[in-house]
Amino acid sequence: GTLTFTIEVDNQTEKSYTALVIIDILDINLVSFVAGSVTIDGEAADTSKYTYDDATGTLKVTLNDIVAGGKSTITFQVTKKA
């Protein structure tokens, strides 16, 4: 089946987060990344905003600046391997 992962970045500081990069490493023995499934704040993410390395299972997402008190949400999908 397909699983959806959600990562929420909540800036609880008094300064903006700038040039923020989120990295998640998937277990490639258990799941397969669903190409084109990344969203940022509910919008489909352009491939200029993320990369995925099939060999290592590394998903890297670049976010826009997050102001103090702001937040950003990333979602992506994987399929479970048999």
PDB file of N, CA and C in Angstrom:
ATOM      1  N   GLY A   1       0.811  -1.186   0.000  1.00  0.00           N
ATOM      2  CA  GLY A   1       0.000   0.000   0.000  1.00  0.00           C
ATOM      3  C   GLY A   1       0.856   1.253   0.000  1.00  0.00           C
ATOM      4  N   THR A   2       0.197   2.372  -0.102  1.00  0.00           N
ATOM      5  CA  THR A   2       0.864   3.676  -0.111  1.00  0.00           C
ATOM      6  C   THR A   2       0.755   4.319   1.263  1.00  0.00           C
ATOM      7  N   LEU A   3       1.866   4.864   1.733  1.00  0.00           N
ATOM      8  CA  LEU A   3       1.912   5.574   3.010  1.00  0.00           C
ATOM      9  C   LEU A   3       2.268   7.028   2.753  1.00  0.00           C
ATOM     10  N   THR A   4       1.671   7.933   3.522  1.00  0.00           N
ATOM     11  CA  THR A   4       2.000   9.353   3.419  1.00  0.00           C
ATOM     12  C   THR A   4       2.750   9.784   4.676  1.00  0.00           C
ATOM     13  N   PHE A   5       3.916  10.386   4.479  1.00  0.00           N
ATOM     14  CA  PHE A   5       4.719  10.923   5.569  1.00  0.00           C
ATOM     15  C   PHE A   5       4.505  12.432   5.626  1.00  0.00           C
ATOM     16  N   THR A   6       4.459  12.968   6.841  1.00  0.00           N
ATOM     17  CA  THR A   6       4.310  14.405   7.047  1.00  0.00           C
ATOM     18  C   THR A   6       5.421  14.893   7.967  1.00  0.00           C
ATOM     19  N   ILE A   7       6.094  15.959   7.543  1.00  0.00           N
ATOM     20  CA  ILE A   7       7.117  16.615   8.362  1.00  0.00           C
ATOM     21  C   ILE A   7       6.676  18.055   8.548  1.00  0.00           C
ATOM     22  N   GLU A   8       6.523  18.472   9.804  1.00  0.00           N
ATOM     23  CA  GLU A   8       6.136  19.852  10.078  1.00  0.00           C
ATOM     24  C   GLU A   8       7.302  20.571  10.739  1.00  0.00           C
ATOM     25  N   VAL A   9       7.653  21.720  10.175  1.00  0.00           N
ATOM     26  CA  VAL A   9       8.710  22.560  10.728  1.00  0.00           C
ATOM     27  C   VAL A   9       8.022  23.766  11.351  1.00  0.00           C
ATOM     28  N   ASP A  10       8.160  23.906  12.663  1.00  0.00           N
ATOM     29  CA  ASP A  10       7.484  24.951  13.418  1.00  0.00           C
ATOM     30  C   ASP A  10       8.551  25.871  14.019  1.00  0.00           C
ATOM     31  N   ASN A  11       8.625  27.089  13.514  1.00  0.00           N
ATOM     32  CA  ASN A  11       9.634  28.044  13.983  1.00  0.00           C
ATOM     33  C   ASN A  11       9.135  28.734  15.250  1.00  0.00           C
ATOM     34  N   GLN A  12       9.600  28.254  16.387  1.00  0.00           N
ATOM     35  CA  GLN A  12       9.189  28.834  17.666  1.00  0.00           C
ATOM     36  C   GLN A  12      10.235  29.799  18.210  1.00  0.00           C
ATOM     37  N   THR A  13      11.102  30.284  17.327  1.00  0.00           N
ATOM     38  CA  THR A  13      12.114  31.250  17.733  1.00  0.00           C
ATOM     39  C   THR A  13      11.632  32.664  17.399  1.00  0.00           C
ATOM     40  N   GLU A  14      12.477  33.637  17.698  1.00  0.00           N
ATOM     41  CA  GLU A  14      12.142  35.028  17.382  1.00  0.00           C
ATOM     42  C   GLU A  14      12.818  35.501  16.101  1.00  0.00           C
ATOM     43  N   LYS A  15      13.471  34.575  15.396  1.00  0.00           N
ATOM     44  CA  LYS A  15      14.156  34.917  14.149  1.00  0.00           C
ATOM     45  C   LYS A  15      13.642  34.029  13.020  1.00  0.00           C
ATOM     46  N   SER A  16      13.782  34.528  11.793  1.00  0.00           N
ATOM     47  CA  SER A  16      13.370  33.739  10.636  1.00  0.00           C
ATOM     48  C   SER A  16      14.356  32.610  10.362  1.00  0.00           C
ATOM     49  N   TYR A  17      13.833  31.485   9.912  1.00  0.00           N
ATOM     50  CA  TYR A  17      14.670  30.413   9.385  1.00  0.00           C
ATOM     51  C   TYR A  17      14.916  30.739   7.917  1.00  0.00           C
ATOM     52  N   THR A  18      16.173  30.744   7.500  1.00  0.00           N
ATOM     53  CA  THR A  18      16.481  31.021   6.100  1.00  0.00           C
ATOM     54  C   THR A  18      17.317  29.880   5.529  1.00  0.00           C
ATOM     55  N   ALA A  19      17.193  29.674   4.233  1.00  0.00           N
ATOM     56  CA  ALA A  19      17.954  28.638   3.519  1.00  0.00           C
ATOM     57  C   ALA A  19      17.813  27.279   4.211  1.00  0.00           C
ATOM     58  N   LEU A  20      16.592  26.949   4.571  1.00  0.00           N
ATOM     59  CA  LEU A  20      16.303  25.741   5.338  1.00  0.00           C
ATOM     60  C   LEU A  20      16.229  24.518   4.427  1.00  0.00           C
ATOM     61  N   VAL A  21      16.993  23.479   4.785  1.00  0.00           N
ATOM     62  CA  VAL A  21      16.986  22.223   4.036  1.00  0.00           C
ATOM     63  C   VAL A  21      16.646  21.099   5.005  1.00  0.00           C
ATOM     64  N   ILE A  22      15.630  20.317   4.660  1.00  0.00           N
ATOM     65  CA  ILE A  22      15.206  19.179   5.477  1.00  0.00           C
ATOM     66  C   ILE A  22      15.653  17.910   4.756  1.00  0.00           C
ATOM     67  N   ILE A  23      16.296  17.006   5.497  1.00  0.00           N
ATOM     68  CA  ILE A  23      16.761  15.743   4.915  1.00  0.00           C
ATOM     69  C   ILE A  23      16.114  14.591   5.667  1.00  0.00           C
ATOM     70  N   ASP A  24      15.533  13.659   4.914  1.00  0.00           N
ATOM     71  CA  ASP A  24      14.938  12.456   5.496  1.00  0.00           C
ATOM     72  C   ASP A  24      15.508  11.260   4.749  1.00  0.00           C
ATOM     73  N   ILE A  25      15.963  10.273   5.499  1.00  0.00           N
ATOM     74  CA  ILE A  25      16.535   9.081   4.869  1.00  0.00           C
ATOM     75  C   ILE A  25      15.565   7.922   5.033  1.00  0.00           C
ATOM     76  N   LEU A  26      15.103   7.407   3.901  1.00  0.00           N
ATOM     77  CA  LEU A  26      14.145   6.310   3.886  1.00  0.00           C
ATOM     78  C   LEU A  26      14.882   4.976   3.854  1.00  0.00           C
ATOM     79  N   ASP A  27      14.290   3.959   4.453  1.00  0.00           N
ATOM     80  CA  ASP A  27      14.867   2.611   4.411  1.00  0.00           C
ATOM     81  C   ASP A  27      14.482   1.977   3.076  1.00  0.00           C
ATOM     82  N   ILE A  28      15.424   1.959   2.139  1.00  0.00           N
ATOM     83  CA  ILE A  28      15.135   1.478   0.784  1.00  0.00           C
ATOM     84  C   ILE A  28      14.864  -0.018   0.739  1.00  0.00           C
ATOM     85  N   ASN A  29      15.114  -0.720   1.831  1.00  0.00           N
ATOM     86  CA  ASN A  29      14.771  -2.142   1.889  1.00  0.00           C
ATOM     87  C   ASN A  29      13.292  -2.350   2.203  1.00  0.00           C
ATOM     88  N   LEU A  30      12.655  -1.315   2.765  1.00  0.00           N
ATOM     89  CA  LEU A  30      11.259  -1.432   3.180  1.00  0.00           C
ATOM     90  C   LEU A  30      10.272  -0.660   2.313  1.00  0.00           C
ATOM     91  N   VAL A  31      10.710   0.487   1.771  1.00  0.00           N
ATOM     92  CA  VAL A  31       9.787   1.342   1.023  1.00  0.00           C
ATOM     93  C   VAL A  31      10.427   1.886  -0.253  1.00  0.00           C
ATOM     94  N   SER A  32       9.556   2.297  -1.170  1.00  0.00           N
ATOM     95  CA  SER A  32       9.977   2.979  -2.399  1.00  0.00           C
ATOM     96  C   SER A  32       9.339   4.360  -2.419  1.00  0.00           C
ATOM     97  N   PHE A  33      10.128   5.376  -2.706  1.00  0.00           N
ATOM     98  CA  PHE A  33       9.646   6.749  -2.806  1.00  0.00           C
ATOM     99  C   PHE A  33       8.744   6.883  -4.031  1.00  0.00           C
ATOM    100  N   VAL A  34       7.625   7.597  -3.878  1.00  0.00           N
ATOM    101  CA  VAL A  34       6.711   7.855  -4.989  1.00  0.00           C
ATOM    102  C   VAL A  34       7.115   9.169  -5.639  1.00  0.00           C
ATOM    103  N   ALA A  35       7.676   9.086  -6.834  1.00  0.00           N
ATOM    104  CA  ALA A  35       8.127  10.285  -7.556  1.00  0.00           C
ATOM    105  C   ALA A  35       6.962  11.245  -7.769  1.00  0.00           C
ATOM    106  N   GLY A  36       7.234  12.533  -7.567  1.00  0.00           N
ATOM    107  CA  GLY A  36       6.219  13.560  -7.781  1.00  0.00           C
ATOM    108  C   GLY A  36       5.225  13.716  -6.643  1.00  0.00           C
ATOM    109  N   SER A  37       5.438  13.022  -5.525  1.00  0.00           N
ATOM    110  CA  SER A  37       4.463  13.061  -4.428  1.00  0.00           C
ATOM    111  C   SER A  37       4.745  14.139  -3.380  1.00  0.00           C
ATOM    112  N   VAL A  38       5.839  14.869  -3.515  1.00  0.00           N
ATOM    113  CA  VAL A  38       6.207  15.862  -2.490  1.00  0.00           C
ATOM    114  C   VAL A  38       5.314  17.097  -2.597  1.00  0.00           C
ATOM    115  N   THR A  39       4.788  17.511  -1.439  1.00  0.00           N
ATOM    116  CA  THR A  39       4.071  18.785  -1.354  1.00  0.00           C
ATOM    117  C   THR A  39       4.720  19.629  -0.265  1.00  0.00           C
ATOM    118  N   ILE A  40       4.648  20.932  -0.458  1.00  0.00           N
ATOM    119  CA  ILE A  40       5.111  21.889   0.552  1.00  0.00           C
ATOM    120  C   ILE A  40       3.949  22.837   0.812  1.00  0.00           C
ATOM    121  N   ASP A  41       3.478  22.835   2.043  1.00  0.00           N
ATOM    122  CA  ASP A  41       2.336  23.663   2.447  1.00  0.00           C
ATOM    123  C   ASP A  41       1.127  23.440   1.539  1.00  0.00           C
ATOM    124  N   GLY A  42       0.887  22.173   1.199  1.00  0.00           N
ATOM    125  CA  GLY A  42      -0.298  21.802   0.431  1.00  0.00           C
ATOM    126  C   GLY A  42      -0.183  21.953  -1.068  1.00  0.00           C
ATOM    127  N   GLU A  43       0.925  22.489  -1.541  1.00  0.00           N
ATOM    128  CA  GLU A  43       1.130  22.682  -2.986  1.00  0.00           C
ATOM    129  C   GLU A  43       2.135  21.661  -3.508  1.00  0.00           C
ATOM    130  N   ALA A  44       1.870  21.135  -4.689  1.00  0.00           N
ATOM    131  CA  ALA A  44       2.822  20.206  -5.301  1.00  0.00           C
ATOM    132  C   ALA A  44       4.176  20.888  -5.433  1.00  0.00           C
ATOM    133  N   ALA A  45       5.227  20.192  -4.989  1.00  0.00           N
ATOM    134  CA  ALA A  45       6.572  20.769  -5.019  1.00  0.00           C
ATOM    135  C   ALA A  45       7.216  20.535  -6.376  1.00  0.00           C
ATOM    136  N   ASP A  46       7.760  21.597  -6.945  1.00  0.00           N
ATOM    137  CA  ASP A  46       8.519  21.509  -8.179  1.00  0.00           C
ATOM    138  C   ASP A  46       9.820  20.757  -7.876  1.00  0.00           C
ATOM    139  N   THR A  47      10.331  20.033  -8.856  1.00  0.00           N
ATOM    140  CA  THR A  47      11.561  19.261  -8.621  1.00  0.00           C
ATOM    141  C   THR A  47      12.774  20.145  -8.328  1.00  0.00           C
ATOM    142  N   SER A  48      12.655  21.447  -8.521  1.00  0.00           N
ATOM    143  CA  SER A  48      13.747  22.345  -8.117  1.00  0.00           C
ATOM    144  C   SER A  48      13.778  22.500  -6.598  1.00  0.00           C
ATOM    145  N   LYS A  49      12.704  22.082  -5.910  1.00  0.00           N
ATOM    146  CA  LYS A  49      12.600  22.212  -4.459  1.00  0.00           C
ATOM    147  C   LYS A  49      13.020  20.948  -3.708  1.00  0.00           C
ATOM    148  N   TYR A  50      13.193  19.825  -4.435  1.00  0.00           N
ATOM    149  CA  TYR A  50      13.589  18.605  -3.740  1.00  0.00           C
ATOM    150  C   TYR A  50      14.386  17.679  -4.653  1.00  0.00           C
ATOM    151  N   THR A  51      15.158  16.807  -4.012  1.00  0.00           N
ATOM    152  CA  THR A  51      15.864  15.752  -4.731  1.00  0.00           C
ATOM    153  C   THR A  51      15.665  14.454  -3.966  1.00  0.00           C
ATOM    154  N   TYR A  52      15.703  13.347  -4.694  1.00  0.00           N
ATOM    155  CA  TYR A  52      15.635  12.038  -4.059  1.00  0.00           C
ATOM    156  C   TYR A  52      16.687  11.152  -4.708  1.00  0.00           C
ATOM    157  N   ASP A  53      17.471  10.486  -3.877  1.00  0.00           N
ATOM    158  CA  ASP A  53      18.516   9.579  -4.347  1.00  0.00           C
ATOM    159  C   ASP A  53      18.055   8.145  -4.099  1.00  0.00           C
ATOM    160  N   ASP A  54      17.726   7.427  -5.184  1.00  0.00           N
ATOM    161  CA  ASP A  54      17.249   6.042  -5.081  1.00  0.00           C
ATOM    162  C   ASP A  54      18.265   5.120  -4.413  1.00  0.00           C
ATOM    163  N   ALA A  55      19.529   5.370  -4.635  1.00  0.00           N
ATOM    164  CA  ALA A  55      20.570   4.479  -4.123  1.00  0.00           C
ATOM    165  C   ALA A  55      20.701   4.561  -2.600  1.00  0.00           C
ATOM    166  N   THR A  56      20.492   5.758  -2.048  1.00  0.00           N
ATOM    167  CA  THR A  56      20.677   5.944  -0.602  1.00  0.00           C
ATOM    168  C   THR A  56      19.371   6.158   0.153  1.00  0.00           C
ATOM    169  N   GLY A  57      18.280   6.411  -0.569  1.00  0.00           N
ATOM    170  CA  GLY A  57      17.004   6.694   0.075  1.00  0.00           C
ATOM    171  C   GLY A  57      16.931   8.078   0.685  1.00  0.00           C
ATOM    172  N   THR A  58      17.785   8.992   0.219  1.00  0.00           N
ATOM    173  CA  THR A  58      17.854  10.332   0.807  1.00  0.00           C
ATOM    174  C   THR A  58      16.951  11.314   0.063  1.00  0.00           C
ATOM    175  N   LEU A  59      15.984  11.861   0.798  1.00  0.00           N
ATOM    176  CA  LEU A  59      15.109  12.912   0.291  1.00  0.00           C
ATOM    177  C   LEU A  59      15.579  14.229   0.895  1.00  0.00           C
ATOM    178  N   LYS A  60      15.855  15.209   0.039  1.00  0.00           N
ATOM    179  CA  LYS A  60      16.301  16.531   0.492  1.00  0.00           C
ATOM    180  C   LYS A  60      15.312  17.561  -0.043  1.00  0.00           C
ATOM    181  N   VAL A  61      14.695  18.328   0.890  1.00  0.00           N
ATOM    182  CA  VAL A  61      13.689  19.324   0.525  1.00  0.00           C
ATOM    183  C   VAL A  61      14.174  20.700   0.962  1.00  0.00           C
ATOM    184  N   THR A  62      14.135  21.665   0.042  1.00  0.00           N
ATOM    185  CA  THR A  62      14.512  23.043   0.332  1.00  0.00           C
ATOM    186  C   THR A  62      13.241  23.858   0.542  1.00  0.00           C
ATOM    187  N   LEU A  63      13.165  24.497   1.700  1.00  0.00           N
ATOM    188  CA  LEU A  63      11.980  25.297   2.029  1.00  0.00           C
ATOM    189  C   LEU A  63      12.250  26.778   1.831  1.00  0.00           C
ATOM    190  N   ASN A  64      11.169  27.530   1.613  1.00  0.00           N
ATOM    191  CA  ASN A  64      11.272  28.979   1.630  1.00  0.00           C
ATOM    192  C   ASN A  64      11.527  29.411   3.065  1.00  0.00           C
ATOM    193  N   ASP A  65      11.909  30.671   3.259  1.00  0.00           N
ATOM    194  CA  ASP A  65      12.142  31.179   4.605  1.00  0.00           C
ATOM    195  C   ASP A  65      10.875  31.003   5.448  1.00  0.00           C
ATOM    196  N   ILE A  66      11.083  30.718   6.739  1.00  0.00           N
ATOM    197  CA  ILE A  66       9.960  30.606   7.671  1.00  0.00           C
ATOM    198  C   ILE A  66      10.138  31.693   8.724  1.00  0.00           C
ATOM    199  N   VAL A  67       9.194  32.613   8.771  1.00  0.00           N
ATOM    200  CA  VAL A  67       9.281  33.736   9.706  1.00  0.00           C
ATOM    201  C   VAL A  67       9.102  33.248  11.135  1.00  0.00           C
ATOM    202  N   ALA A  68       9.519  34.075  12.089  1.00  0.00           N
ATOM    203  CA  ALA A  68       9.334  33.758  13.506  1.00  0.00           C
ATOM    204  C   ALA A  68       7.866  33.446  13.759  1.00  0.00           C
ATOM    205  N   GLY A  69       7.602  32.336  14.423  1.00  0.00           N
ATOM    206  CA  GLY A  69       6.231  31.936  14.716  1.00  0.00           C
ATOM    207  C   GLY A  69       5.535  31.229  13.570  1.00  0.00           C
ATOM    208  N   GLY A  70       6.196  31.124  12.422  1.00  0.00           N
ATOM    209  CA  GLY A  70       5.590  30.482  11.257  1.00  0.00           C
ATOM    210  C   GLY A  70       5.870  28.993  11.215  1.00  0.00           C
ATOM    211  N   LYS A  71       5.261  28.334  10.252  1.00  0.00           N
ATOM    212  CA  LYS A  71       5.512  26.909  10.086  1.00  0.00           C
ATOM    213  C   LYS A  71       5.387  26.527   8.623  1.00  0.00           C
ATOM    214  N   SER A  72       5.918  25.363   8.316  1.00  0.00           N
ATOM    215  CA  SER A  72       5.837  24.820   6.961  1.00  0.00           C
ATOM    216  C   SER A  72       5.641  23.311   7.084  1.00  0.00           C
ATOM    217  N   THR A  73       4.851  22.744   6.172  1.00  0.00           N
ATOM    218  CA  THR A  73       4.552  21.320   6.215  1.00  0.00           C
ATOM    219  C   THR A  73       4.944  20.657   4.901  1.00  0.00           C
ATOM    220  N   ILE A  74       5.696  19.589   5.022  1.00  0.00           N
ATOM    221  CA  ILE A  74       6.113  18.776   3.870  1.00  0.00           C
ATOM    222  C   ILE A  74       5.379  17.453   3.953  1.00  0.00           C
ATOM    223  N   THR A  75       4.850  16.973   2.833  1.00  0.00           N
ATOM    224  CA  THR A  75       4.322  15.618   2.777  1.00  0.00           C
ATOM    225  C   THR A  75       4.937  14.922   1.577  1.00  0.00           C
ATOM    226  N   PHE A  76       5.051  13.600   1.671  1.00  0.00           N
ATOM    227  CA  PHE A  76       5.481  12.783   0.533  1.00  0.00           C
ATOM    228  C   PHE A  76       4.970  11.374   0.745  1.00  0.00           C
ATOM    229  N   GLN A  77       4.952  10.609  -0.339  1.00  0.00           N
ATOM    230  CA  GLN A  77       4.438   9.250  -0.265  1.00  0.00           C
ATOM    231  C   GLN A  77       5.495   8.208  -0.580  1.00  0.00           C
ATOM    232  N   VAL A  78       5.295   7.042   0.009  1.00  0.00           N
ATOM    233  CA  VAL A  78       6.123   5.878  -0.273  1.00  0.00           C
ATOM    234  C   VAL A  78       5.196   4.683  -0.461  1.00  0.00           C
ATOM    235  N   THR A  79       5.699   3.669  -1.136  1.00  0.00           N
ATOM    236  CA  THR A  79       4.967   2.410  -1.203  1.00  0.00           C
ATOM    237  C   THR A  79       5.771   1.359  -0.461  1.00  0.00           C
ATOM    238  N   LYS A  80       5.068   0.506   0.212  1.00  0.00           N
ATOM    239  CA  LYS A  80       5.700  -0.555   0.991  1.00  0.00           C
ATOM    240  C   LYS A  80       6.146  -1.662   0.041  1.00  0.00           C
ATOM    241  N   LYS A  81       7.391  -2.110   0.215  1.00  0.00           N
ATOM    242  CA  LYS A  81       7.894  -3.208  -0.603  1.00  0.00           C
ATOM    243  C   LYS A  81       7.373  -4.526  -0.043  1.00  0.00           C
ATOM    244  N   ALA A  82       7.196  -5.488  -0.931  1.00  0.00           N
ATOM    245  CA  ALA A  82       6.663  -6.800  -0.515  1.00  0.00           C
ATOM    246  C   ALA A  82       7.675  -7.567   0.298  1.00  0.00           C
TER     247      ALA A  82
END
